[in-house]
Coordinates of C-alpha atoms in Angstrom, one line a residue:
M255 CA -24.9 -12.3 56.0
E256 CA -21.1 -11.6 56.1
F257 CA -18.5 -11.5 53.4
S258 CA -14.9 -12.6 54.0
L259 CA -11.9 -11.4 52.0
L260 CA -9.3 -11.6 54.8
G261 CA -8.6 -15.3 54.4
P262 CA -10.5 -17.8 52.3
I263 CA -13.3 -16.2 50.2
A264 CA -16.5 -17.0 52.0
V265 CA -20.1 -15.9 52.6
T266 CA -21.7 -16.8 55.9
T267 CA -25.3 -16.6 57.0
G268 CA -27.0 -17.5 60.3
S269 CA -27.4 -21.1 59.1
G270 CA -23.8 -21.6 57.9
E271 CA -21.4 -20.9 55.1
L272 CA -22.7 -20.8 51.5
S273 CA -21.2 -23.0 48.8
L274 CA -19.6 -20.7 46.3
G275 CA -18.3 -23.2 43.8
P276 CA -15.0 -23.2 41.8
A277 CA -12.1 -20.7 42.1
K278 CA -13.2 -18.5 39.2
R279 CA -16.7 -18.0 40.7
R280 CA -15.1 -17.1 44.0
S281 CA -12.8 -14.8 42.1
V282 CA -15.7 -13.0 40.5
L283 CA -17.3 -12.5 43.9
A284 CA -14.0 -11.3 45.4
L285 CA -13.5 -8.7 42.6
L286 CA -17.0 -7.4 43.2
L287 CA -16.4 -7.2 46.9
L288 CA -13.2 -5.3 46.5
Q289 CA -15.2 -2.6 44.7
P290 CA -18.6 -2.7 46.5
N291 CA -21.4 -0.5 45.2
T292 CA -19.4 0.2 42.1
T293 CA -20.0 -1.1 38.6
V294 CA -17.3 -3.5 37.5
P295 CA -16.9 -3.9 33.7
L296 CA -17.1 -7.4 32.2
E297 CA -13.8 -6.8 30.5
Q298 CA -12.1 -6.2 33.9
L299 CA -13.5 -9.5 35.2
I300 CA -12.2 -11.3 32.2
D301 CA -8.7 -9.7 32.4
S302 CA -8.6 -10.7 36.1
L303 CA -9.8 -14.3 35.7
W304 CA -7.4 -15.4 33.0
E305 CA -3.6 -14.8 33.4
D306 CA -3.0 -15.9 29.8
E307 CA -5.1 -15.2 26.7
P308 CA -8.8 -15.7 27.7
P309 CA -10.8 -18.2 25.7
E310 CA -13.3 -17.2 23.0
H311 CA -16.2 -18.0 25.3
A312 CA -14.9 -16.0 28.3
R313 CA -17.9 -13.7 28.3
T314 CA -20.2 -16.6 28.5
V315 CA -18.2 -18.2 31.4
V316 CA -18.3 -15.0 33.4
Q317 CA -22.0 -14.5 32.8
G318 CA -22.6 -18.0 34.0
H319 CA -20.6 -17.5 37.2
V320 CA -22.5 -14.2 37.9
S321 CA -25.8 -16.0 37.4
R322 CA -24.9 -18.8 39.8
L323 CA -23.6 -16.3 42.4
R324 CA -26.9 -14.4 42.1
A325 CA -28.8 -17.6 42.8
T326 CA -26.6 -18.6 45.7
L327 CA -26.9 -15.2 47.4
A328 CA -30.7 -15.2 46.9
A329 CA -30.9 -18.7 48.4
G330 CA -29.0 -17.3 51.4
G331 CA -31.5 -14.5 52.0
A332 CA -29.6 -11.7 50.3
E333 CA -32.7 -9.6 49.9
T334 CA -33.2 -9.5 53.6
Y335 CA -29.8 -7.9 54.1
G336 CA -30.3 -5.4 51.4
I337 CA -27.9 -7.2 49.0
E338 CA -28.4 -7.2 45.2
L339 CA -26.2 -8.4 42.4
A340 CA -27.3 -6.3 39.4
T341 CA -26.4 -6.2 35.8
H342 CA -25.8 -2.8 34.2
G343 CA -25.2 -3.3 30.4
S344 CA -21.8 -5.0 30.1
A345 CA -21.0 -4.4 33.8
Y346 CA -22.0 -5.8 37.2
L347 CA -22.8 -4.1 40.5
L348 CA -22.9 -5.8 43.9
R349 CA -25.0 -3.5 46.1
L350 CA -24.7 -4.1 49.8
P351 CA -24.0 -2.4 53.2
E352 CA -20.2 -2.3 53.3
Q353 CA -20.2 -3.2 57.0
L354 CA -20.9 -6.7 55.9
I355 CA -17.4 -7.0 54.3
D356 CA -14.7 -7.9 56.8
A357 CA -12.1 -5.9 54.9
H358 CA -14.3 -2.8 55.3
R359 CA -14.7 -3.4 59.0
F360 CA -11.0 -3.9 59.4
S361 CA -10.3 -0.5 57.7
E362 CA -12.8 1.3 59.9
L363 CA -11.3 -0.1 63.1
V364 CA -7.8 0.7 62.1
A365 CA -8.8 4.3 61.2
L366 CA -10.4 4.7 64.6
A367 CA -7.3 3.6 66.5
R368 CA -4.8 6.3 67.5
P369 CA -1.8 4.4 68.9
E370 CA 0.2 7.4 69.9
A371 CA -2.5 9.8 71.1
A372 CA -4.7 7.2 72.8
P373 CA -2.8 3.9 73.1
A374 CA -5.1 2.4 75.7
D375 CA -8.1 2.8 73.4
A376 CA -6.1 1.8 70.3
V377 CA -5.1 -1.7 71.6
P378 CA -8.6 -3.2 71.7
L379 CA -9.5 -1.6 68.4
L380 CA -6.5 -2.9 66.6
R381 CA -6.8 -6.3 68.2
E382 CA -10.4 -6.6 67.0
A383 CA -9.3 -5.5 63.5
L384 CA -6.5 -8.1 63.3
G385 CA -8.8 -10.7 64.7
L386 CA -10.9 -10.5 61.5
W387 CA -8.0 -12.1 59.6
R388 CA -8.4 -15.9 59.1
G389 CA -5.4 -16.5 56.8
P390 CA -3.8 -14.9 53.7
A391 CA -6.1 -12.5 52.0
L392 CA -8.2 -13.7 49.0
T393 CA -7.4 -17.3 49.5
G394 CA -9.2 -19.4 46.9
T395 CA -9.0 -16.9 44.1
V396 CA -7.2 -17.5 40.8
T397 CA -3.5 -16.7 40.7
S398 CA -3.5 -13.8 38.3
P399 CA -1.6 -10.6 38.7
P400 CA -4.6 -8.5 39.6
F401 CA -5.6 -10.7 42.5
A402 CA -1.9 -11.1 43.6
A403 CA -1.7 -7.2 43.7
A404 CA -5.0 -6.9 45.6
A405 CA -3.9 -9.6 48.2
H406 CA -0.5 -7.8 48.6
A407 CA -2.3 -4.5 49.2
L408 CA -4.5 -6.1 51.9
E409 CA -1.4 -7.7 53.5
E410 CA 0.4 -4.4 53.6
R411 CA -2.6 -2.9 55.5
R412 CA -2.5 -5.8 57.9
L413 CA 1.2 -5.3 58.6
T414 CA 0.6 -1.6 59.1
A415 CA -2.0 -2.5 61.7
V416 CA 0.4 -4.9 63.4
E417 CA 3.1 -2.2 63.6
A418 CA 0.4 0.3 65.0
L419 CA -0.6 -2.2 67.7
A420 CA 3.0 -2.7 68.7
R421 CA 3.5 1.1 68.9
A422 CA 0.4 1.3 71.1
H423 CA 1.7 -1.4 73.5
G424 CA 5.1 0.4 73.5
A425 CA 3.5 3.7 74.4
L426 CA 1.9 1.9 77.4
G427 CA 5.3 0.5 78.4
E428 CA 4.2 -3.0 77.4
H429 CA 7.3 -3.8 75.4
E430 CA 7.1 -7.6 75.9
Q431 CA 3.7 -7.6 74.2
A432 CA 5.0 -5.3 71.4
A433 CA 7.9 -7.7 70.7
A434 CA 5.6 -10.7 70.7
I435 CA 3.3 -9.1 68.2
L436 CA 6.1 -8.0 65.9
Y437 CA 8.0 -11.3 66.1
S438 CA 5.6 -13.6 64.1
A439 CA 5.2 -10.8 61.5
A440 CA 8.9 -10.5 61.2
V441 CA 9.4 -14.2 60.7
N442 CA 6.9 -14.2 57.8
H443 CA 8.3 -11.0 56.3
P444 CA 12.0 -11.1 57.0
L445 CA 12.9 -8.5 54.4
R446 CA 10.4 -5.8 55.6
E447 CA 13.0 -3.5 57.1
G448 CA 10.6 -1.2 59.0
L449 CA 9.0 -4.1 60.7
I450 CA 12.4 -5.5 61.7
A451 CA 13.5 -2.1 63.0
A452 CA 10.4 -1.9 65.2
L453 CA 11.1 -5.4 66.5
M454 CA 14.7 -4.5 67.3
R455 CA 13.6 -1.5 69.4
A456 CA 10.9 -3.5 71.2
L457 CA 13.4 -6.3 72.0
F458 CA 16.0 -3.8 73.3
R459 CA 13.4 -2.2 75.6
T460 CA 12.8 -5.6 77.2
G461 CA 16.5 -6.0 77.9
R462 CA 17.1 -8.4 75.1
Q463 CA 19.7 -6.4 73.3
S464 CA 21.6 -9.4 72.0
D465 CA 18.4 -10.7 70.3
A466 CA 17.8 -7.2 68.8
L467 CA 21.3 -7.0 67.3
E468 CA 21.0 -10.6 66.1
W469 CA 17.9 -9.6 64.1
F470 CA 19.8 -6.9 62.5
H471 CA 22.7 -9.2 61.4
R472 CA 20.3 -11.8 60.2
T473 CA 18.3 -9.3 58.1
R474 CA 21.5 -7.8 56.7
R475 CA 22.6 -11.3 55.5
L476 CA 19.2 -11.9 53.9
L477 CA 19.2 -8.6 52.1
N478 CA 22.7 -9.3 50.8
E479 CA 22.0 -12.9 49.8
E480 CA 18.6 -12.4 48.2
L481 CA 18.6 -8.8 46.9
G482 CA 22.3 -7.9 46.9
V483 CA 21.7 -4.7 48.9
D484 CA 22.8 -3.4 52.3
P485 CA 20.3 -2.4 55.0
G486 CA 18.3 0.7 54.4
E487 CA 18.2 3.9 56.6
R488 CA 15.4 2.7 58.9
L489 CA 17.1 -0.6 59.8
R490 CA 20.5 1.0 60.1
D491 CA 19.2 3.8 62.3
A492 CA 17.6 1.3 64.7
Y493 CA 20.9 -0.6 64.9
E494 CA 22.9 2.5 65.6
E495 CA 20.4 3.8 68.1
I496 CA 20.6 0.6 70.1
L497 CA 24.4 0.7 70.1
R498 CA 24.5 4.3 71.2
A499 CA 21.8 3.7 73.8
E500 CA 23.7 0.7 75.2
A501 CA 26.7 2.9 75.7
A502 CA 24.7 5.8 77.2
D503 CA 22.9 3.4 79.6
G504 CA 26.2 1.8 80.8
G505 CA 25.2 -1.6 79.4
R506 CA 22.0 -1.9 81.5
K507 CA 19.7 -4.7 80.4
T508 CA 16.7 -2.4 80.0
A509 CA 16.0 1.0 78.7
P510 CA 13.9 2.7 81.3
A511 CA 12.0 5.9 80.9
G512 CA 14.3 8.9 80.5
S513 CA 17.1 6.8 79.1
S514 CA 18.5 7.2 75.6
F515 CA 15.2 6.1 74.0
H516 CA 12.0 8.1 74.3
V517 CA 8.9 8.5 72.2
K518 CA 8.3 11.8 70.5
H519 CA 5.6 12.2 68.0
G520 CA 5.4 8.4 67.5
Q521 CA 9.0 8.1 66.5
D522 CA 12.0 6.5 68.4
D523 CA 14.4 9.3 69.0
P524 CA 17.9 8.7 70.4
R525 CA 18.7 11.1 73.2
P526 CA 22.5 11.6 73.4
G527 CA 24.4 11.1 76.6
D528 CA 26.0 13.9 78.4
T529 CA 29.3 13.6 76.6
A530 CA 27.9 13.2 73.1
G531 CA 29.8 16.2 71.9
A532 CA 33.1 15.2 73.4
S533 CA 36.0 15.0 71.1
P534 CA 38.0 11.7 70.5
A535 CA 40.6 13.1 72.8
D536 CA 38.1 13.7 75.5
A537 CA 36.8 10.2 75.1
T538 CA 40.3 8.8 75.5
T539 CA 40.8 10.7 78.7
T540 CA 37.5 9.5 80.3
G541 CA 37.9 6.0 78.9
T542 CA 34.5 6.2 77.1
G543 CA 32.7 8.4 74.6
R544 CA 29.5 8.5 76.6
G545 CA 30.4 8.7 80.3
A546 CA 32.4 6.6 82.5
G547 CA 29.7 3.9 83.1
A548 CA 29.4 2.9 79.4
A549 CA 29.7 -0.9 79.0
P550 CA 28.4 -2.4 75.8
R551 CA 27.1 -6.0 76.0
L552 CA 27.0 -7.2 72.4
L553 CA 27.4 -11.0 72.9
P554 CA 24.8 -13.3 71.2
R555 CA 22.6 -15.3 73.5
P556 CA 24.4 -18.3 75.2
P557 CA 24.4 -21.4 73.1
A558 CA 21.5 -23.7 73.7
R559 CA 22.2 -27.2 75.2
F560 CA 25.9 -26.5 75.4
L561 CA 27.7 -29.6 76.7
G562 CA 31.3 -30.6 77.5
R563 CA 34.3 -28.8 75.9
Q564 CA 35.9 -28.5 79.3
D565 CA 39.4 -28.8 77.8
Q566 CA 38.8 -26.0 75.3
L567 CA 37.1 -23.8 77.9
G568 CA 40.1 -24.3 80.2
A569 CA 42.5 -23.6 77.4
L570 CA 40.7 -20.3 76.7
T571 CA 40.8 -19.4 80.3
D572 CA 44.6 -20.0 80.4
A573 CA 45.2 -18.0 77.2
L574 CA 42.9 -15.0 78.0
T575 CA 43.6 -14.5 81.6
D576 CA 47.4 -14.5 81.4
R577 CA 48.5 -11.0 82.5
T578 CA 52.2 -11.9 82.9
T579 CA 53.2 -10.7 79.4
G580 CA 51.8 -7.2 79.8
E581 CA 50.1 -7.7 76.4
S582 CA 46.5 -7.9 75.2
P583 CA 45.9 -11.7 75.2
L584 CA 44.6 -13.3 72.0
A585 CA 43.2 -16.8 71.3
V586 CA 42.2 -18.4 68.0
V587 CA 39.5 -21.1 68.3
A588 CA 39.9 -23.1 65.1
G589 CA 38.3 -26.3 63.8
P590 CA 36.3 -27.8 60.9
A591 CA 32.9 -26.5 59.7
G592 CA 30.1 -27.5 62.1
V593 CA 32.3 -28.4 65.0
G594 CA 31.0 -25.7 67.4
K595 CA 33.7 -23.1 67.4
T596 CA 31.3 -20.2 67.9
A597 CA 29.4 -22.0 70.6
C598 CA 32.6 -22.6 72.5
A599 CA 33.8 -19.0 72.2
V600 CA 30.4 -17.5 73.1
Q601 CA 30.0 -19.9 76.1
W602 CA 33.3 -18.9 77.5
A603 CA 32.5 -15.2 76.9
H604 CA 29.3 -15.5 78.9
L605 CA 31.0 -17.5 81.7
H606 CA 33.7 -14.9 82.1
A607 CA 31.8 -11.7 81.3
G608 CA 32.2 -10.5 84.8
A609 CA 36.0 -10.3 84.3
F610 CA 35.4 -7.7 81.7
P611 CA 33.3 -5.0 83.4
D612 CA 33.9 -2.4 80.7
G613 CA 31.9 -4.5 78.2
Q614 CA 31.9 -7.3 75.6
L615 CA 32.0 -6.7 71.9
F616 CA 31.0 -9.2 69.3
A617 CA 31.2 -9.2 65.5
D618 CA 30.5 -11.8 62.7
L619 CA 33.3 -11.3 60.2
R620 CA 31.4 -13.4 57.6
G621 CA 34.6 -15.0 56.5
F622 CA 32.8 -18.1 55.4
G623 CA 29.3 -16.8 54.5
E624 CA 27.3 -16.5 51.3
G625 CA 28.2 -12.8 50.7
D626 CA 31.4 -10.8 51.0
E627 CA 33.4 -10.9 54.2
A628 CA 32.9 -8.0 56.6
A629 CA 35.2 -5.1 55.9
P630 CA 37.2 -4.0 59.0
A631 CA 35.9 -0.4 58.6
E632 CA 32.3 -1.7 58.9
I633 CA 33.1 -3.6 62.1
L634 CA 35.1 -0.8 63.6
R635 CA 32.2 1.6 63.0
D636 CA 29.9 -0.7 65.0
F637 CA 32.4 -1.0 67.8
L638 CA 33.0 2.7 68.0
L639 CA 29.3 3.4 68.1
A640 CA 28.8 0.8 70.8
L641 CA 31.6 2.5 72.8
G642 CA 29.7 5.8 72.6
T643 CA 31.5 7.6 69.8
P644 CA 29.0 9.9 68.0
P645 CA 28.4 8.9 64.4
E646 CA 29.8 12.1 63.0
R647 CA 33.1 11.4 64.8
V648 CA 33.6 7.9 63.4
P649 CA 36.6 8.0 61.0
G650 CA 35.9 6.9 57.4
S651 CA 39.1 5.0 56.9
A652 CA 39.8 1.6 58.5
Q653 CA 43.2 2.7 59.6
A654 CA 42.0 5.8 61.5
A655 CA 39.0 4.0 63.0
S656 CA 41.4 1.2 64.2
A657 CA 43.6 3.8 65.9
L658 CA 40.7 5.5 67.6
F659 CA 39.3 2.1 68.7
R660 CA 42.7 1.1 70.3
S661 CA 42.9 4.5 72.0
L662 CA 39.4 4.3 73.4
V663 CA 39.9 0.9 75.0
A664 CA 43.5 1.3 76.1
D665 CA 42.6 1.4 79.8
R666 CA 39.5 -0.8 79.7
R667 CA 38.9 -4.3 80.8
L668 CA 37.1 -5.3 77.6
L669 CA 36.4 -8.6 75.8
V670 CA 36.3 -8.7 72.0
V671 CA 34.8 -11.8 70.2
L672 CA 35.5 -11.9 66.4
D673 CA 33.6 -14.8 64.9
N674 CA 34.0 -16.5 61.6
A675 CA 37.2 -14.8 60.5
R676 CA 38.7 -15.7 57.1
S677 CA 42.2 -14.4 57.4
S678 CA 44.7 -12.9 59.8
A679 CA 44.7 -9.7 57.8
Q680 CA 40.9 -9.3 58.4
V681 CA 41.4 -9.6 62.1
R682 CA 44.4 -7.4 62.9
P683 CA 42.8 -3.9 62.5
L684 CA 40.1 -5.1 65.0
L685 CA 42.5 -6.1 67.8
P686 CA 42.4 -3.9 71.0
G687 CA 45.8 -2.7 72.3
G688 CA 45.2 -2.4 76.0
P689 CA 46.8 -5.0 78.3
H690 CA 43.5 -5.5 80.1
C691 CA 41.6 -6.3 77.0
A692 CA 41.2 -9.9 75.6
T693 CA 40.2 -11.1 72.1
V694 CA 38.8 -14.5 71.0
V695 CA 38.8 -15.2 67.3
T696 CA 37.0 -18.2 65.7
S697 CA 37.8 -19.5 62.2
R698 CA 37.9 -22.6 60.0
S699 CA 41.5 -21.6 59.2
R700 CA 44.2 -22.0 61.8
L701 CA 45.2 -18.3 61.2
D702 CA 48.9 -19.1 61.6
G703 CA 49.6 -15.5 60.8
L704 CA 48.1 -14.3 64.0
V705 CA 50.1 -17.0 65.9
A706 CA 53.3 -15.7 64.2
T707 CA 52.9 -12.0 64.5
D708 CA 50.5 -11.4 67.4
C709 CA 51.4 -14.4 69.7
A710 CA 47.8 -15.8 69.4
R711 CA 47.2 -18.9 71.4
P712 CA 45.6 -21.6 69.3
V713 CA 42.7 -23.6 70.8
S714 CA 41.6 -26.5 68.6
V715 CA 38.1 -27.8 68.7
Q716 CA 37.7 -31.4 67.6
V717 CA 34.7 -33.6 66.8
L718 CA 32.8 -35.2 69.7
G719 CA 33.4 -38.7 70.8
H720 CA 30.7 -41.3 71.1
E721 CA 29.8 -40.5 74.7
E722 CA 29.8 -36.7 74.2
G723 CA 27.8 -37.1 70.9
A724 CA 25.2 -39.3 72.6
A725 CA 24.9 -36.8 75.5
L726 CA 24.2 -34.0 73.0
L727 CA 21.5 -36.1 71.4
G728 CA 20.1 -36.8 74.8
A729 CA 20.1 -33.0 75.6
M730 CA 18.2 -32.3 72.4
L731 CA 15.8 -35.2 72.4
G732 CA 15.5 -36.2 76.0
P733 CA 17.7 -38.8 77.7
E734 CA 14.9 -41.4 77.7
R735 CA 14.7 -41.5 73.9
V736 CA 18.4 -42.0 73.6
A737 CA 18.5 -44.6 76.4
E738 CA 16.0 -46.7 74.4
D739 CA 18.6 -47.6 71.9
P740 CA 22.2 -46.6 72.9
A741 CA 23.6 -48.6 70.0
A742 CA 21.6 -46.6 67.5
A743 CA 22.7 -43.4 69.2
E744 CA 26.3 -44.4 68.9
E745 CA 25.8 -45.2 65.2
L746 CA 24.2 -41.8 64.7
V747 CA 27.2 -40.1 66.2
A748 CA 29.5 -42.0 63.8
L749 CA 27.3 -41.3 60.8
C750 CA 27.5 -37.6 61.7
D751 CA 31.3 -37.7 62.1
G752 CA 30.8 -36.5 65.6
L753 CA 30.1 -33.0 64.4
P754 CA 27.7 -31.0 66.7
L755 CA 26.0 -29.3 63.7
A756 CA 25.3 -32.6 62.1
L757 CA 24.0 -34.1 65.3
R758 CA 21.8 -31.1 66.0
A759 CA 20.4 -31.5 62.4
A760 CA 19.8 -35.2 63.1
A761 CA 18.0 -34.3 66.4
A762 CA 15.9 -31.8 64.5
Q763 CA 14.8 -34.6 62.1
L764 CA 13.8 -36.8 65.1
T765 CA 12.1 -33.9 67.0
A766 CA 9.9 -33.4 63.9
R767 CA 9.1 -37.1 63.8
P768 CA 8.4 -38.1 67.4
R769 CA 7.3 -41.6 66.5
W770 CA 10.7 -42.4 64.8
K771 CA 13.2 -44.5 66.7
L772 CA 16.9 -43.5 66.5
A773 CA 17.5 -46.7 64.5
R774 CA 15.2 -45.6 61.8
L775 CA 17.1 -42.4 61.2
A776 CA 20.4 -44.3 61.4
A777 CA 19.1 -46.6 58.7
A778 CA 18.2 -43.7 56.5
L779 CA 21.6 -42.0 57.0
R780 CA 23.4 -45.2 55.9
D781 CA 22.4 -44.3 52.4
E782 CA 25.3 -42.0 51.4
R783 CA 23.2 -40.4 48.7
R784 CA 20.7 -39.0 51.2
R785 CA 23.0 -38.4 54.2
L786 CA 23.9 -34.7 53.5
A787 CA 20.3 -33.9 52.7
L788 CA 19.0 -35.5 55.9
L789 CA 21.6 -33.6 57.9
S790 CA 20.1 -30.2 57.1
A791 CA 17.5 -28.1 58.8
E792 CA 16.2 -25.1 56.8
D793 CA 19.1 -22.8 56.3
T794 CA 21.5 -24.8 58.5
G795 CA 23.3 -28.0 57.6
I796 CA 26.7 -29.6 56.9
A797 CA 26.4 -29.3 53.1
A798 CA 25.9 -25.5 53.4
A799 CA 28.7 -25.2 55.9
L800 CA 31.1 -27.2 53.7
R801 CA 30.1 -25.3 50.6
M802 CA 31.3 -22.1 52.2
S803 CA 34.7 -23.6 53.1
V804 CA 35.2 -25.0 49.6
A805 CA 34.1 -21.7 48.0
R806 CA 37.2 -20.1 49.6
L807 CA 39.6 -22.6 48.0
S808 CA 41.6 -22.0 44.9
A809 CA 40.6 -24.0 41.9
D810 CA 43.7 -26.2 42.2
D811 CA 43.0 -27.0 45.9
A812 CA 39.3 -27.6 45.2
R813 CA 40.3 -30.1 42.5
L814 CA 42.7 -31.8 44.9
L815 CA 39.9 -32.1 47.5
S816 CA 37.6 -33.6 44.9
A817 CA 40.3 -36.1 44.0
L818 CA 40.8 -37.0 47.7
A819 CA 37.1 -37.8 48.0
T820 CA 37.7 -40.8 45.8
S821 CA 39.9 -42.4 48.4
A822 CA 38.4 -45.7 49.6
D823 CA 38.7 -45.3 53.3
G824 CA 39.7 -41.6 53.7
H825 CA 43.3 -42.4 54.7
L826 CA 46.1 -41.5 52.4
N827 CA 49.6 -40.0 52.1
A828 CA 51.0 -37.4 49.7
S829 CA 52.0 -40.0 47.1
V830 CA 48.5 -41.5 47.0
A831 CA 47.0 -38.0 46.9
A832 CA 49.3 -37.0 44.0
A833 CA 48.3 -40.1 42.0
L834 CA 44.6 -39.4 42.6
A835 CA 44.9 -35.7 41.6
G836 CA 47.4 -36.1 38.8
Y837 CA 49.6 -33.4 40.5
D838 CA 53.4 -33.5 41.0
P839 CA 54.5 -34.3 44.6
E840 CA 55.5 -30.7 45.5
R841 CA 52.3 -29.2 44.3
T842 CA 50.3 -31.9 46.1
Q843 CA 52.2 -31.4 49.4
D844 CA 51.5 -27.7 49.3
G845 CA 47.8 -28.3 48.6
L846 CA 47.5 -30.8 51.4
E847 CA 49.0 -28.3 53.8
R848 CA 46.5 -25.7 52.8
L849 CA 43.6 -28.1 53.1
A850 CA 44.8 -29.1 56.5
E851 CA 45.0 -25.5 57.5
M852 CA 41.4 -25.1 56.5
H853 CA 40.4 -28.3 58.4
L854 CA 39.1 -30.0 55.3
V855 CA 41.6 -32.8 55.9
D856 CA 43.5 -33.8 59.1
E857 CA 47.2 -34.5 59.3
E858 CA 47.1 -37.3 61.9
A859 CA 50.9 -37.9 61.7
T860 CA 53.8 -37.0 59.3
D861 CA 52.5 -37.7 55.8
V862 CA 49.3 -39.4 57.1
Y863 CA 46.2 -37.5 56.1
T864 CA 42.5 -38.3 56.6
I865 CA 39.3 -36.8 55.1
S866 CA 36.1 -37.2 57.0
T867 CA 33.2 -39.2 55.5
L868 CA 30.9 -36.1 55.3
T869 CA 33.6 -34.1 53.5
Q870 CA 34.1 -37.0 51.1
L871 CA 30.4 -37.2 50.4
F872 CA 30.2 -33.4 49.8
A873 CA 33.2 -33.4 47.5
R874 CA 31.8 -36.3 45.5
D875 CA 28.5 -34.5 45.1
E876 CA 30.3 -31.4 43.9
R877 CA 32.4 -33.5 41.5
G878 CA 29.2 -35.1 40.1
E879 CA 27.5 -31.8 39.6
E880 CA 30.6 -30.4 37.8
S881 CA 30.7 -33.5 35.6
D882 CA 27.0 -33.2 34.8
G883 CA 27.6 -29.5 33.9
E884 CA 30.5 -30.4 31.7
S885 CA 28.6 -33.1 29.9
G886 CA 25.7 -30.8 29.2
R887 CA 27.7 -27.9 27.7
G888 CA 27.3 -27.1 24.1
K889 CA 24.4 -29.5 23.5
G890 CA 21.0 -28.6 22.1
P891 CA 17.7 -29.9 23.3
G892 CA 18.2 -33.1 21.4
G893 CA 21.6 -33.8 23.1
G894 CA 23.7 -33.3 19.9
N895 CA 26.3 -30.7 19.4
G896 CA 24.8 -27.4 18.5

């Protein structure tokens, strides 16, 4: 007879699983199994079974469940296994060999494993322990705080075992296995910083440094959005260790034994490079802070299924490889939300990484994100660490850090990619000064200030045409599925306004529904009330992207955009816009220019503006929500003024 707590509550005998009855009966058994061979007071059972005030007959209910459990266990041959459910006054005792409980066997196996001292022995022990889990602990019990706390404690023990197994694999040099083990746990526990830090280190050791850094930035965003906090010491330490190790290893894809990572007493310990104690002046002389071979590679992974954009890629090549001016070339990739600016910039960066042998730096400036935009001092600190500057030598002020950054890279061939910038002022402190460096900036704003003061070359990214959009769908879904109904594919491109983000979301819908034809999704998207919702996939979608753009508008410009959304066909001039918004012509013209700069409207010709269908739908939804909010203010539950 075996008792299971690590998943659904169950009792299994040689002839099969016993029928335990309703949730409260399973919960009584679970509480007794959590305290085996210990008397459990009746009052504790009652408090655990009812989240609210227990009924008057609660004692009778519990006694009935205990009686039925005793009969069920007896029918399963409990006496043969030395199992007895006894009554002691107003308490109950489940007497049994504890090895029959999966949670007890799990704890014994974990205790025997020594991942640092004997990793080869620890791996099978920990794998056996984790193999006892069949799902979330205590599944099938009532949802009261005591059971939630007990389930949480068991889950913490499981995660500790997962991390121990990853350490054992790491000690054996099996970093791929360590990363695979940690990955699924990190996906399910995205705010557990110690787990994410361990995954980052494992990924780095497999040569996947861009993935490791991407996990840091993703977790930082989640911590900011959900908890309003910054990364803690463990996560930040892992990030800085990877940046320093990158510099010390000269940008190699792996971190072999004897490099800047080594294991000491079970902890990851950064081993500084030969010039760790060098002064900033020394670093300037050598060109690096960690030795002449340092070359950070911080680019994200290349964009998946990247198609076309040859004109934009060519324009970036022209802008960023022009050495005739003797200046550090700068390009601004601008376009509306969801058009693929980042993908275009990152694709170009990977294609031309060889032209920048001293490294590639990347930073998300968070100009159009949920939280605050990235402060220049924060980005400069990351850059300086990646370039080998010891943490204690990173200046505290943005101005001093910017000066040191420019000094360090003055003689380097370095590429800097600054993604998702909000304003020119945010970008300027991050620009390298050396003539052999190049910078790509992406933004939803045109960043005219950089064009005016820093001779930035604008590169506009537009929506996809019908053929390009259909090709993207084919790359995502398979060309055969698109070829079945090319007319439906063309309609999908039109309904998505040719935006790659919307098309990828549509492809995600179809991938999840392999029996759907393209025409079925097109029919669903024709319903304007559902279109934005359908063009979303988890945390990604057009509505979320547009919301970030609109959040950066002034109240006047947001109201103007809302008024433009009422246009019948999305085409209008300044006079029509003024009439719709109720603004004077000068105020309207200024607002239209700001909306055009943010790519929320397009100026097709002099005084001819268009607003895309998806932007119209979003602005109408926002207008409706505001109207609902206004109509509901100041009213009591009955709807009257209160």
